[in-house]
């Protein structure tokens, strides 16, 4: 009985390494490869050192995310290694010069890497991408799995923000099922938020933290659903 109990407990511990998926109409278990934890926080490309984002992409801007997502989608579609390298080059960048001094100033924003914006020089990005191409495939693929897991977390996870659990899955409802709904993409989301002036101009919105933008989108969707429910109730009441 003690042996069986130990085997049962080991089995329960191993469950965290597997996930259930549907294959050929049947539910099967497979290894859980993706993760929101960044197991490769720093990469060395020759003598150059590039620093990556925090777990679950907590410290990246909306600009970083939408650009990295674009290269990620291109890589998944084309399997072009340079697209993967460009995605990594967006996320992994050198540290700011004189960072130890910057940390002493009151206006320090906590970001250690040089910023990436829509105005960033594309030549520097391509240069980093070519260096990253020389990295072992295992490292590049680990970063791919990390980004993939973080994207999945944004879609299905429930991050805790300001002590409250938020379910971002409502932002993705119907996105794959309504062929008539226009897909404005992340750039369209940027323009729509900038038009509302919540964060300011397009540039100011683009430079906002990814999770701040996600929370605002969450608020908009929740308000929209509440109004929709209110109109439905009013409509049903008027017919009685």
XYZ file of N, CA and C in Angstrom:
720
model
N 0.829 -1.214 0.000
C 0.000 0.000 0.000
C 0.867 1.270 0.000
N 1.974 1.210 0.740
C 2.870 2.371 0.766
C 3.493 2.604 -0.604
N 3.880 1.503 -1.273
C 4.468 1.611 -2.613
C 3.446 2.184 -3.591
N 2.213 1.666 -3.524
C 1.165 2.158 -4.421
C 0.863 3.632 -4.170
N 0.892 4.030 -2.899
C 0.666 5.427 -2.551
C 1.743 6.335 -3.115
N 3.002 5.873 -3.028
C 4.119 6.656 -3.577
C 4.018 6.774 -5.091
N 3.641 5.686 -5.767
C 3.479 5.718 -7.223
C 2.376 6.688 -7.623
N 1.270 6.671 -6.830
C 0.160 7.578 -7.105
C 0.599 9.032 -6.975
N 1.370 9.339 -5.937
C 1.841 10.716 -5.736
C 2.809 11.140 -6.828
N 3.682 10.210 -7.256
C 4.609 10.515 -8.354
C 3.821 10.811 -9.634
N 2.769 9.996 -9.873
C 1.936 10.212 -11.049
C 1.270 11.573 -11.033
N 0.803 12.002 -9.846
C 0.165 13.320 -9.727
C 1.160 14.433 -10.009
N 2.409 14.247 -9.555
C 3.442 15.251 -9.824
C 3.768 15.326 -11.315
N 3.760 14.177 -11.979
C 4.101 14.147 -13.403
C 3.013 14.762 -14.278
N 1.792 14.865 -13.741
C 0.697 15.430 -14.532
C 0.991 16.847 -15.011
N 1.804 17.581 -14.240
C 2.094 18.970 -14.607
C 2.938 19.056 -15.875
N 3.550 17.922 -16.285
C 4.376 17.924 -17.491
C 3.563 17.545 -18.739
N 2.287 17.250 -18.572
C 1.471 16.815 -19.690
C 0.246 17.717 -19.842
N -0.303 17.713 -21.035
C -1.562 18.405 -21.296
C -2.422 17.531 -22.192
N -3.724 17.717 -22.118
C -4.660 16.912 -22.885
C -5.057 17.645 -24.157
N -4.883 16.992 -25.298
C -5.272 17.582 -26.578
C -6.160 16.591 -27.325
N -6.859 17.096 -28.354
C -7.718 16.226 -29.159
C -7.002 15.859 -30.447
N -6.903 14.570 -30.699
C -6.198 14.081 -31.883
C -7.022 12.962 -32.508
N -7.387 13.148 -33.782
C -8.222 12.172 -34.494
C -9.518 11.891 -33.734
N -10.087 12.929 -33.166
C -11.355 12.770 -32.462
C -11.247 12.175 -31.072
N -10.027 11.908 -30.630
C -9.831 11.327 -29.299
C -8.962 12.239 -28.456
N -9.212 12.256 -27.145
C -8.396 13.041 -26.229
C -7.179 12.234 -25.815
N -6.001 12.806 -26.067
C -4.754 12.128 -25.720
C -3.877 13.084 -24.920
N -2.948 12.505 -24.175
C -2.028 13.329 -23.398
C -0.706 13.469 -24.141
N -0.155 14.668 -24.096
C 1.116 14.932 -24.754
C 1.979 15.789 -23.843
N 3.268 15.815 -24.099
C 4.168 16.621 -23.285
C 3.830 18.098 -23.428
N 3.839 18.817 -22.309
C 3.610 20.252 -22.308
C 4.965 20.932 -22.557
N 5.162 21.386 -23.799
C 6.466 21.929 -24.179
C 6.566 23.432 -23.942
N 5.453 24.135 -24.133
C 5.499 25.587 -23.987
C 5.501 25.989 -22.517
N 6.031 27.179 -22.251
C 6.101 27.662 -20.871
C 6.113 29.183 -20.879
N 5.554 29.784 -19.819
C 5.607 31.238 -19.693
C 6.886 31.681 -18.994
N 7.652 30.726 -18.519
C 8.921 31.058 -17.863
C 10.030 31.173 -18.903
N 10.780 32.252 -18.823
C 11.880 32.446 -19.753
C 13.125 31.744 -19.212
N 13.402 30.577 -19.763
C 14.560 29.803 -19.325
C 15.851 30.296 -19.975
N 15.729 31.232 -20.916
C 16.914 31.789 -21.587
C 16.869 33.311 -21.426
N 17.139 33.825 -20.241
C 17.028 35.277 -20.017
C 18.116 36.086 -20.710
N 19.255 35.432 -21.001
C 20.381 36.131 -21.638
C 20.952 35.240 -22.732
N 21.310 35.843 -23.863
C 21.983 35.085 -24.919
C 23.293 35.784 -25.279
N 24.288 34.975 -25.626
C 25.585 35.497 -26.063
C 25.722 35.253 -27.555
N 25.946 36.288 -28.306
C 26.208 36.184 -29.744
C 27.632 36.684 -29.963
N 28.571 35.754 -29.918
C 29.979 36.159 -29.954
C 30.308 36.882 -28.667
N 30.794 38.099 -28.775
C 31.115 38.905 -27.596
C 29.952 39.797 -27.170
N 28.862 39.716 -27.901
C 27.718 40.573 -27.617
C 26.717 39.846 -26.726
N 26.176 40.580 -25.769
C 25.251 40.020 -24.797
C 23.893 40.694 -24.944
N 22.857 39.883 -25.160
C 21.513 40.413 -25.333
C 20.611 39.888 -24.214
N 19.762 40.773 -23.707
C 18.903 40.436 -22.575
C 17.455 40.305 -23.040
N 16.787 39.261 -22.561
C 15.423 38.990 -22.966
C 14.389 39.512 -21.981
N 13.113 39.298 -22.292
C 12.028 39.792 -21.440
C 11.814 38.916 -20.206
N 11.021 39.420 -19.287
C 10.687 38.675 -18.076
C 9.667 37.584 -18.406
N 9.398 36.725 -17.431
C 8.427 35.649 -17.611
C 7.085 36.213 -18.076
N 6.430 35.469 -18.972
C 5.103 35.830 -19.495
C 5.087 37.196 -20.170
N 6.248 37.660 -20.625
C 6.360 38.945 -21.351
C 5.855 40.130 -20.529
N 6.115 40.080 -19.219
C 5.552 41.085 -18.327
C 6.107 42.485 -18.561
N 7.333 42.587 -19.057
C 7.967 43.907 -19.148
C 8.197 44.377 -20.577
N 7.336 43.961 -21.509
C 7.506 44.438 -22.880
C 6.379 45.415 -23.222
N 6.627 46.250 -24.206
C 5.639 47.225 -24.647
C 4.721 46.596 -25.693
N 3.639 47.298 -25.980
C 2.728 46.821 -27.008
C 3.428 46.788 -28.369
N 4.317 47.749 -28.601
C 5.074 47.785 -29.854
C 5.955 46.534 -29.992
N 6.647 46.186 -28.925
C 7.479 44.982 -28.945
C 6.638 43.752 -29.241
N 5.486 43.677 -28.564
C 4.645 42.483 -28.712
C 4.086 42.351 -30.124
N 3.520 43.442 -30.643
C 2.891 43.326 -31.965
C 3.934 43.058 -33.050
N 5.156 43.591 -32.889
C 6.214 43.336 -33.879
C 6.718 41.901 -33.771
N 6.959 41.449 -32.524
C 7.411 40.075 -32.314
C 6.333 39.086 -32.765
N 5.075 39.407 -32.490
C 3.973 38.528 -32.898
C 3.915 38.402 -34.422
N 4.174 39.481 -35.130
C 4.157 39.461 -36.585
C 5.225 38.508 -37.123
N 6.441 38.596 -36.577
C 7.515 37.692 -37.013
C 7.233 36.256 -36.577
N 6.640 36.095 -35.394
C 6.279 34.765 -34.894
C 5.286 34.104 -35.852
N 4.247 34.842 -36.236
C 3.243 34.305 -37.157
C 3.861 33.973 -38.519
N 4.780 34.827 -38.981
C 5.451 34.570 -40.260
C 6.295 33.306 -40.193
N 6.978 33.106 -39.055
C 7.813 31.913 -38.909
C 6.954 30.652 -38.888
N 5.839 30.690 -38.156
C 4.948 29.532 -38.084
C 4.422 29.186 -39.471
N 4.173 30.216 -40.281
C 3.631 30.002 -41.620
C 4.690 29.556 -42.624
N 5.862 30.217 -42.587
C 6.869 29.986 -43.640
C 8.023 29.088 -43.225
N 8.224 28.957 -41.894
C 9.369 28.208 -41.339
C 10.707 28.817 -41.767
N 10.685 30.102 -42.098
C 11.905 30.827 -42.443
C 12.640 31.179 -41.145
N 13.851 30.654 -40.967
C 14.593 30.852 -39.725
C 14.881 32.324 -39.447
N 15.004 33.124 -40.492
C 15.281 34.546 -40.282
C 14.098 35.245 -39.621
N 12.871 34.784 -39.894
C 11.708 35.362 -39.213
C 11.775 35.081 -37.720
N 12.187 33.862 -37.364
C 12.347 33.524 -35.952
C 13.452 34.374 -35.325
N 14.544 34.547 -36.047
C 15.656 35.359 -35.538
C 15.251 36.820 -35.369
N 14.431 37.315 -36.274
C 13.949 38.698 -36.140
C 13.035 38.829 -34.924
N 12.198 37.820 -34.690
C 11.350 37.839 -33.502
C 12.200 37.903 -32.239
N 13.251 37.079 -32.203
C 14.145 37.060 -31.049
C 14.888 38.384 -30.930
N 15.278 38.956 -32.067
C 16.006 40.230 -32.062
C 15.145 41.367 -31.514
N 13.832 41.280 -31.712
C 12.932 42.283 -31.140
C 12.920 42.169 -29.615
N 12.872 40.949 -29.115
C 12.738 40.709 -27.676
C 14.064 40.794 -26.927
N 15.166 40.430 -27.576
C 16.475 40.385 -26.933
C 17.336 41.527 -27.456
N 17.735 42.386 -26.532
C 18.477 43.584 -26.927
C 19.592 43.880 -25.914
N 20.562 44.713 -26.305
C 21.641 45.057 -25.361
C 21.100 45.891 -24.201
N 21.872 45.946 -23.138
C 21.524 46.805 -22.013
C 21.795 48.266 -22.359
N 21.080 49.135 -21.672
C 21.310 50.565 -21.861
C 22.706 50.922 -21.357
N 23.401 51.830 -22.024
C 24.719 52.260 -21.531
C 24.582 52.976 -20.189
N 25.575 52.779 -19.336
C 25.616 53.417 -18.011
C 24.360 53.101 -17.186
N 23.928 51.844 -17.282
C 22.703 51.448 -16.586
C 22.829 51.630 -15.080
N 24.013 51.357 -14.545
C 24.202 51.482 -13.093
C 23.981 52.918 -12.620
N 24.262 53.897 -13.498
C 24.009 55.299 -13.157
C 22.538 55.668 -13.362
N 21.950 55.145 -14.430
C 20.548 55.432 -14.723
C 19.646 55.012 -13.565
N 20.011 53.901 -12.919
C 19.182 53.385 -11.822
C 19.127 54.350 -10.638
N 20.081 55.265 -10.563
C 20.124 56.196 -9.433
C 19.195 57.390 -9.616
N 18.738 57.618 -10.859
C 17.891 58.777 -11.123
C 16.424 58.464 -10.818
N 15.679 59.440 -10.324
C 14.267 59.224 -9.971
C 13.396 58.782 -11.147
N 13.757 59.216 -12.352
C 12.926 58.910 -13.515
C 13.199 57.550 -14.141
N 14.032 56.711 -13.519
C 14.355 55.401 -14.090
C 13.099 54.534 -14.144
N 12.807 53.977 -15.321
C 11.560 53.224 -15.518
C 11.701 51.730 -15.253
N 12.873 51.293 -14.815
C 13.071 49.879 -14.509
C 13.457 49.035 -15.707
N 13.479 49.628 -16.894
C 13.837 48.891 -18.099
C 15.338 48.912 -18.304
N 15.944 47.735 -18.339
C 17.387 47.658 -18.488
C 17.856 47.596 -19.927
N 16.982 47.174 -20.838
C 17.375 47.023 -22.241
C 17.155 48.323 -23.010
N 17.910 48.492 -24.085
C 17.665 49.655 -24.944
C 16.241 49.541 -25.485
N 15.532 50.640 -25.628
C 14.128 50.565 -26.035
C 13.959 50.093 -27.473
N 12.828 49.467 -27.733
C 12.440 49.111 -29.103
C 11.125 49.812 -29.394
N 11.113 50.657 -30.410
C 9.915 51.395 -30.789
C 9.705 51.270 -32.296
N 8.612 51.854 -32.767
C 8.339 51.845 -34.202
C 9.378 52.656 -34.971
N 10.140 53.495 -34.257
C 11.182 54.323 -34.881
C 12.563 53.669 -34.824
N 12.657 52.490 -34.209
C 13.952 51.825 -34.075
C 14.546 51.513 -35.450
N 15.852 51.626 -35.536
C 16.548 51.424 -36.804
C 16.450 49.955 -37.245
N 15.809 49.662 -38.384
C 15.675 48.273 -38.843
C 17.011 47.621 -39.188
N 18.016 48.442 -39.499
C 19.345 47.882 -39.799
C 19.930 47.210 -38.564
N 19.748 47.836 -37.400
C 20.234 47.236 -36.159
C 19.498 45.932 -35.859
N 18.207 45.907 -36.137
C 17.416 44.691 -35.920
C 17.926 43.558 -36.803
N 18.166 43.852 -38.077
C 18.662 42.834 -39.000
C 20.038 42.350 -38.590
N 20.868 43.271 -38.105
C 22.209 42.902 -37.665
C 22.145 41.933 -36.487
N 21.259 42.220 -35.518
C 21.090 41.314 -34.381
C 20.553 39.968 -34.840
N 19.602 40.004 -35.774
C 18.986 38.772 -36.265
C 20.024 37.866 -36.924
N 20.953 38.448 -37.684
C 21.994 37.646 -38.343
C 22.936 37.017 -37.317
N 23.222 37.752 -36.244
C 24.058 37.171 -35.180
C 23.312 36.054 -34.466
N 22.031 36.263 -34.237
C 21.219 35.263 -33.531
C 21.096 33.988 -34.353
N 21.157 34.116 -35.678
C 21.079 32.942 -36.552
C 22.216 31.964 -36.277
N 23.324 32.452 -35.729
C 24.478 31.580 -35.439
C 24.310 30.819 -34.123
N 23.293 31.160 -33.340
C 23.064 30.461 -32.071
C 22.632 29.023 -32.335
N 22.867 28.118 -31.382
C 22.373 26.746 -31.540
C 20.860 26.720 -31.727
N 20.390 25.783 -32.529
C 18.956 25.668 -32.796
C 18.168 25.490 -31.504
N 18.734 24.751 -30.540
C 18.028 24.480 -29.282
C 17.697 25.768 -28.535
N 18.595 26.744 -28.573
C 18.350 28.016 -27.876
C 17.261 28.801 -28.587
N 17.359 28.876 -29.912
C 16.341 29.613 -30.671
C 14.965 28.979 -30.477
N 14.916 27.652 -30.490
C 13.631 26.971 -30.346
C 13.079 27.116 -28.924
N 13.960 27.180 -27.938
C 13.513 27.398 -26.556
C 12.821 28.753 -26.432
N 13.387 29.766 -27.092
C 12.775 31.099 -27.063
C 11.449 31.084 -27.821
N 11.401 30.325 -28.912
C 10.141 30.176 -29.653
C 9.058 29.579 -28.763
N 9.403 28.523 -28.015
C 8.435 27.878 -27.126
C 7.996 28.822 -26.008
N 8.933 29.629 -25.517
C 8.612 30.608 -24.470
C 7.607 31.629 -24.985
N 7.845 32.167 -26.173
C 6.925 33.163 -26.734
C 5.576 32.525 -27.034
N 5.602 31.311 -27.559
C 4.364 30.604 -27.862
C 3.555 30.361 -26.587
N 4.246 29.951 -25.515
C 3.566 29.721 -24.244
C 2.997 31.002 -23.661
N 3.726 32.100 -23.823
C 3.253 33.390 -23.310
C 2.023 33.866 -24.080
N 2.022 33.645 -25.402
C 0.848 34.000 -26.204
C -0.361 33.180 -25.771
N -0.139 31.918 -25.525
C -1.235 31.049 -25.089
C -1.743 31.480 -23.711
N -0.828 31.916 -22.871
C -1.205 32.389 -21.533
C -2.090 33.635 -21.630
N -1.758 34.531 -22.560
C -2.581 35.727 -22.759
C -3.989 35.345 -23.211
N -4.088 34.255 -23.975
C -5.378 33.849 -24.520
C -6.199 33.004 -23.552
N -5.527 32.160 -22.764
C -6.273 31.202 -21.930
C -5.978 31.329 -20.442
N -4.900 32.034 -20.087
C -4.534 32.132 -18.682
C -5.342 33.182 -17.946
N -5.097 33.272 -16.651
C -5.792 34.254 -15.815
C -4.769 34.981 -14.941
N -4.058 35.962 -15.526
C -3.049 36.695 -14.755
C -3.684 37.508 -13.628
N -2.927 37.671 -12.558
C -3.392 38.462 -11.425
C -2.817 39.862 -11.549
N -3.673 40.853 -11.668
C -3.266 42.248 -11.827
C -3.925 43.069 -10.733
N -3.100 43.774 -9.956
C -3.589 44.555 -8.815
C -4.405 43.692 -7.864
N -3.951 42.460 -7.679
C -4.600 41.555 -6.735
C -5.865 40.898 -7.247
N -6.232 41.154 -8.498
C -7.447 40.575 -9.055
C -7.111 39.676 -10.242
N -7.776 38.529 -10.287
C -7.577 37.594 -11.389
C -8.398 38.040 -12.588
N -7.749 38.179 -13.729
C -8.424 38.665 -14.941
C -8.370 37.579 -16.013
N -9.518 37.308 -16.584
C -9.626 36.299 -17.634
C -9.631 36.987 -18.991
N -8.477 36.969 -19.679
C -8.359 37.625 -20.977
C -9.019 36.834 -22.106
N -9.539 35.638 -21.805
C -10.076 34.791 -22.874
C -11.251 35.456 -23.590
N -11.954 36.390 -22.912
C -13.090 37.053 -23.560
C -12.634 37.935 -24.722
N -11.338 38.301 -24.747
C -10.830 39.109 -25.854
C -10.704 38.304 -27.137
N -10.691 36.968 -26.995
C -10.458 36.103 -28.152
C -11.713 35.348 -28.575
N -12.816 35.553 -27.863
C -14.047 34.836 -28.187
C -14.531 35.197 -29.582
N -14.783 34.152 -30.377
C -15.317 34.362 -31.720
C -14.304 34.773 -32.753
N -13.017 34.940 -32.365
C -12.021 35.420 -33.330
C -11.756 34.431 -34.451
N -11.983 33.130 -34.188
C -11.710 32.115 -35.210
C -12.994 31.560 -35.832
N -14.139 32.078 -35.410
C -15.377 31.438 -35.834
C -16.282 32.334 -36.676
N -16.011 33.589 -36.740
C -16.879 34.501 -37.489
C -16.156 35.009 -38.727
N -16.397 34.380 -39.890
C -15.681 34.784 -41.111
C -16.061 36.165 -41.602
N -17.203 36.689 -41.150
C -17.655 37.990 -41.610
C -17.113 39.142 -40.783
N -16.535 38.825 -39.602
C -16.020 39.899 -38.755
C -14.657 40.336 -39.271
N -14.414 41.636 -39.427
C -13.128 42.106 -39.970
C -11.998 41.883 -38.981
N -10.855 41.402 -39.487
C -9.691 41.188 -38.645
C -8.779 42.406 -38.779
N -8.849 43.312 -37.816
C -8.073 44.548 -37.921
C -6.640 44.351 -37.436
N -6.363 43.226 -36.790
C -5.006 42.954 -36.355
C -4.561 43.851 -35.217
N -3.315 43.644 -34.780
C -2.791 44.400 -33.640
C -2.566 45.868 -33.991
N -2.232 46.147 -35.244
C -2.072 47.546 -35.648
C -3.403 48.278 -35.575
N -4.477 47.596 -35.958
C -5.804 48.181 -35.848
C -6.192 48.448 -34.404
N -5.808 47.516 -33.515
C -6.049 47.718 -32.081
C -5.304 48.954 -31.600
N -4.079 49.122 -32.057
C -3.282 50.295 -31.692
C -3.986 51.582 -32.100
N -4.462 51.637 -33.347
C -5.135 52.846 -33.840
C -6.418 53.117 -33.061
N -7.170 52.052 -32.760
C -8.431 52.221 -32.048
C -8.205 52.758 -30.640
N -7.190 52.233 -29.962
C -6.894 52.712 -28.608
C -6.353 54.138 -28.634
N -5.523 54.432 -29.635
C -4.975 55.787 -29.738
C -6.088 56.794 -30.002
N -7.091 56.379 -30.776
C -8.215 57.263 -31.074
C -9.013 57.587 -29.809
N -9.068 56.622 -28.882
C -9.802 56.848 -27.629
C -9.045 57.759 -26.671
N -7.736 57.981 -26.929
C -6.891 58.864 -26.123
C -6.697 58.375 -24.685
N -6.919 57.088 -24.457
C -6.733 56.543 -23.107
C -5.274 56.665 -22.686
N -4.370 56.279 -23.593
C -2.942 56.350 -23.296
C -2.266 57.547 -23.970
N -2.980 58.227 -24.822
C -2.399 59.370 -25.529
C -2.340 59.111 -27.023
N -1.266 59.578 -27.636
C -1.086 59.451 -29.084
C -0.793 58.003 -29.474
N -0.671 57.772 -30.790
C -0.327 56.430 -31.279
C 1.004 55.980 -30.695
N 1.990 56.863 -30.702
C 3.312 56.517 -30.165
C 3.226 56.205 -28.666
N 2.505 57.027 -27.924
C 2.385 56.811 -26.478
C 1.664 55.500 -26.187
N 0.660 55.187 -26.977
C -0.066 53.921 -26.813
C 0.840 52.744 -27.142
N 1.605 52.886 -28.223
C 2.508 51.821 -28.663
C 3.584 51.537 -27.614
N 3.965 52.558 -26.861
C 5.035 52.414 -25.867
C 4.513 51.974 -24.497
N 3.206 51.743 -24.385
C 2.634 51.282 -23.119
C 2.981 49.818 -22.865
N 2.995 49.442 -21.603
C 3.218 48.044 -21.246
C 2.118 47.174 -21.848
N 2.494 46.006 -22.317
C 1.548 45.096 -22.969
C 0.338 44.810 -22.088
N 0.585 44.544 -20.797
C -0.521 44.167 -19.916
C -1.445 45.350 -19.629
N -0.924 46.567 -19.643
C -1.784 47.745 -19.496
C -2.760 47.827 -20.670
N -2.251 47.559 -21.868
C -3.102 47.575 -23.059
C -4.130 46.454 -22.991
N -3.707 45.264 -22.545
C -4.627 44.138 -22.437
C -5.747 44.427 -21.443
N -5.391 45.053 -20.323
C -6.399 45.397 -19.312
C -7.411 46.386 -19.878
N -6.928 47.379 -20.626
C -7.842 48.353 -21.225
C -8.776 47.674 -22.225
N -8.241 46.772 -23.057
C -9.081 46.033 -23.992
C -10.110 45.192 -23.244
N -9.688 44.612 -22.131
C -10.580 43.807 -21.288
C -11.736 44.673 -20.772
N -11.409 45.887 -20.320
C -12.442 46.798 -19.831
C -13.438 47.148 -20.941
N -12.919 47.420 -22.138
C -13.782 47.787 -23.267
C -14.731 46.650 -23.608
N -14.216 45.418 -23.658
C -15.044 44.255 -23.997
C -16.089 44.010 -22.924
N -15.698 44.120 -21.651
C -16.646 43.918 -20.547
C -17.764 44.951 -20.608
N -17.406 46.223 -20.855
C -18.416 47.273 -20.958
C -19.350 47.017 -22.144
N -18.767 46.552 -23.261
C -19.564 46.264 -24.445
C -20.559 45.141 -24.175
N -20.097 44.093 -23.481
C -20.973 42.963 -23.155
C -22.074 43.385 -22.192
N -21.737 44.265 -21.240
C -22.728 44.744 -20.277
C -23.813 45.555 -20.987
N -23.390 46.420 -21.940
C -24.362 47.207 -22.691
C -25.237 46.314 -23.571
N -24.618 45.308 -24.170
C -25.359 44.381 -25.021
C -26.418 43.642 -24.210
N -26.031 43.190 -23.005
C -26.978 42.491 -22.134
C -28.107 43.415 -21.691
N -27.773 44.694 -21.430
C -28.776 45.672 -21.007
C -29.799 45.923 -22.111
N -29.330 46.074 -23.354
C -30.238 46.304 -24.467
C -31.132 45.086 -24.724
N -30.568 43.901 -24.538
C -31.353 42.689 -24.730
C -32.467 42.603 -23.699
N -32.111 42.923 -22.438
C -33.111 42.885 -21.368
C -34.197 43.920 -21.599
N -33.804 45.113 -22.021
C -34.782 46.172 -22.305
C -35.682 45.780 -23.461
N -35.065 45.142 -24.447
C -35.845 44.723 -25.610
C -36.866 43.658 -25.273
N -36.439 42.672 -24.470
C -37.349 41.604 -24.089
C -38.456 42.113 -23.201
N -38.099 43.158 -22.367
C -39.100 43.715 -21.465
C -40.160 44.480 -22.214
N -39.807 45.132 -23.313
C -40.770 45.949 -24.056
C -41.772 45.108 -24.833
N -41.404 43.812 -25.043
C -42.312 42.947 -25.797
C -43.327 42.251 -24.913
N -43.192 42.404 -23.597
C -44.113 41.724 -22.679
C -45.393 42.552 -22.531
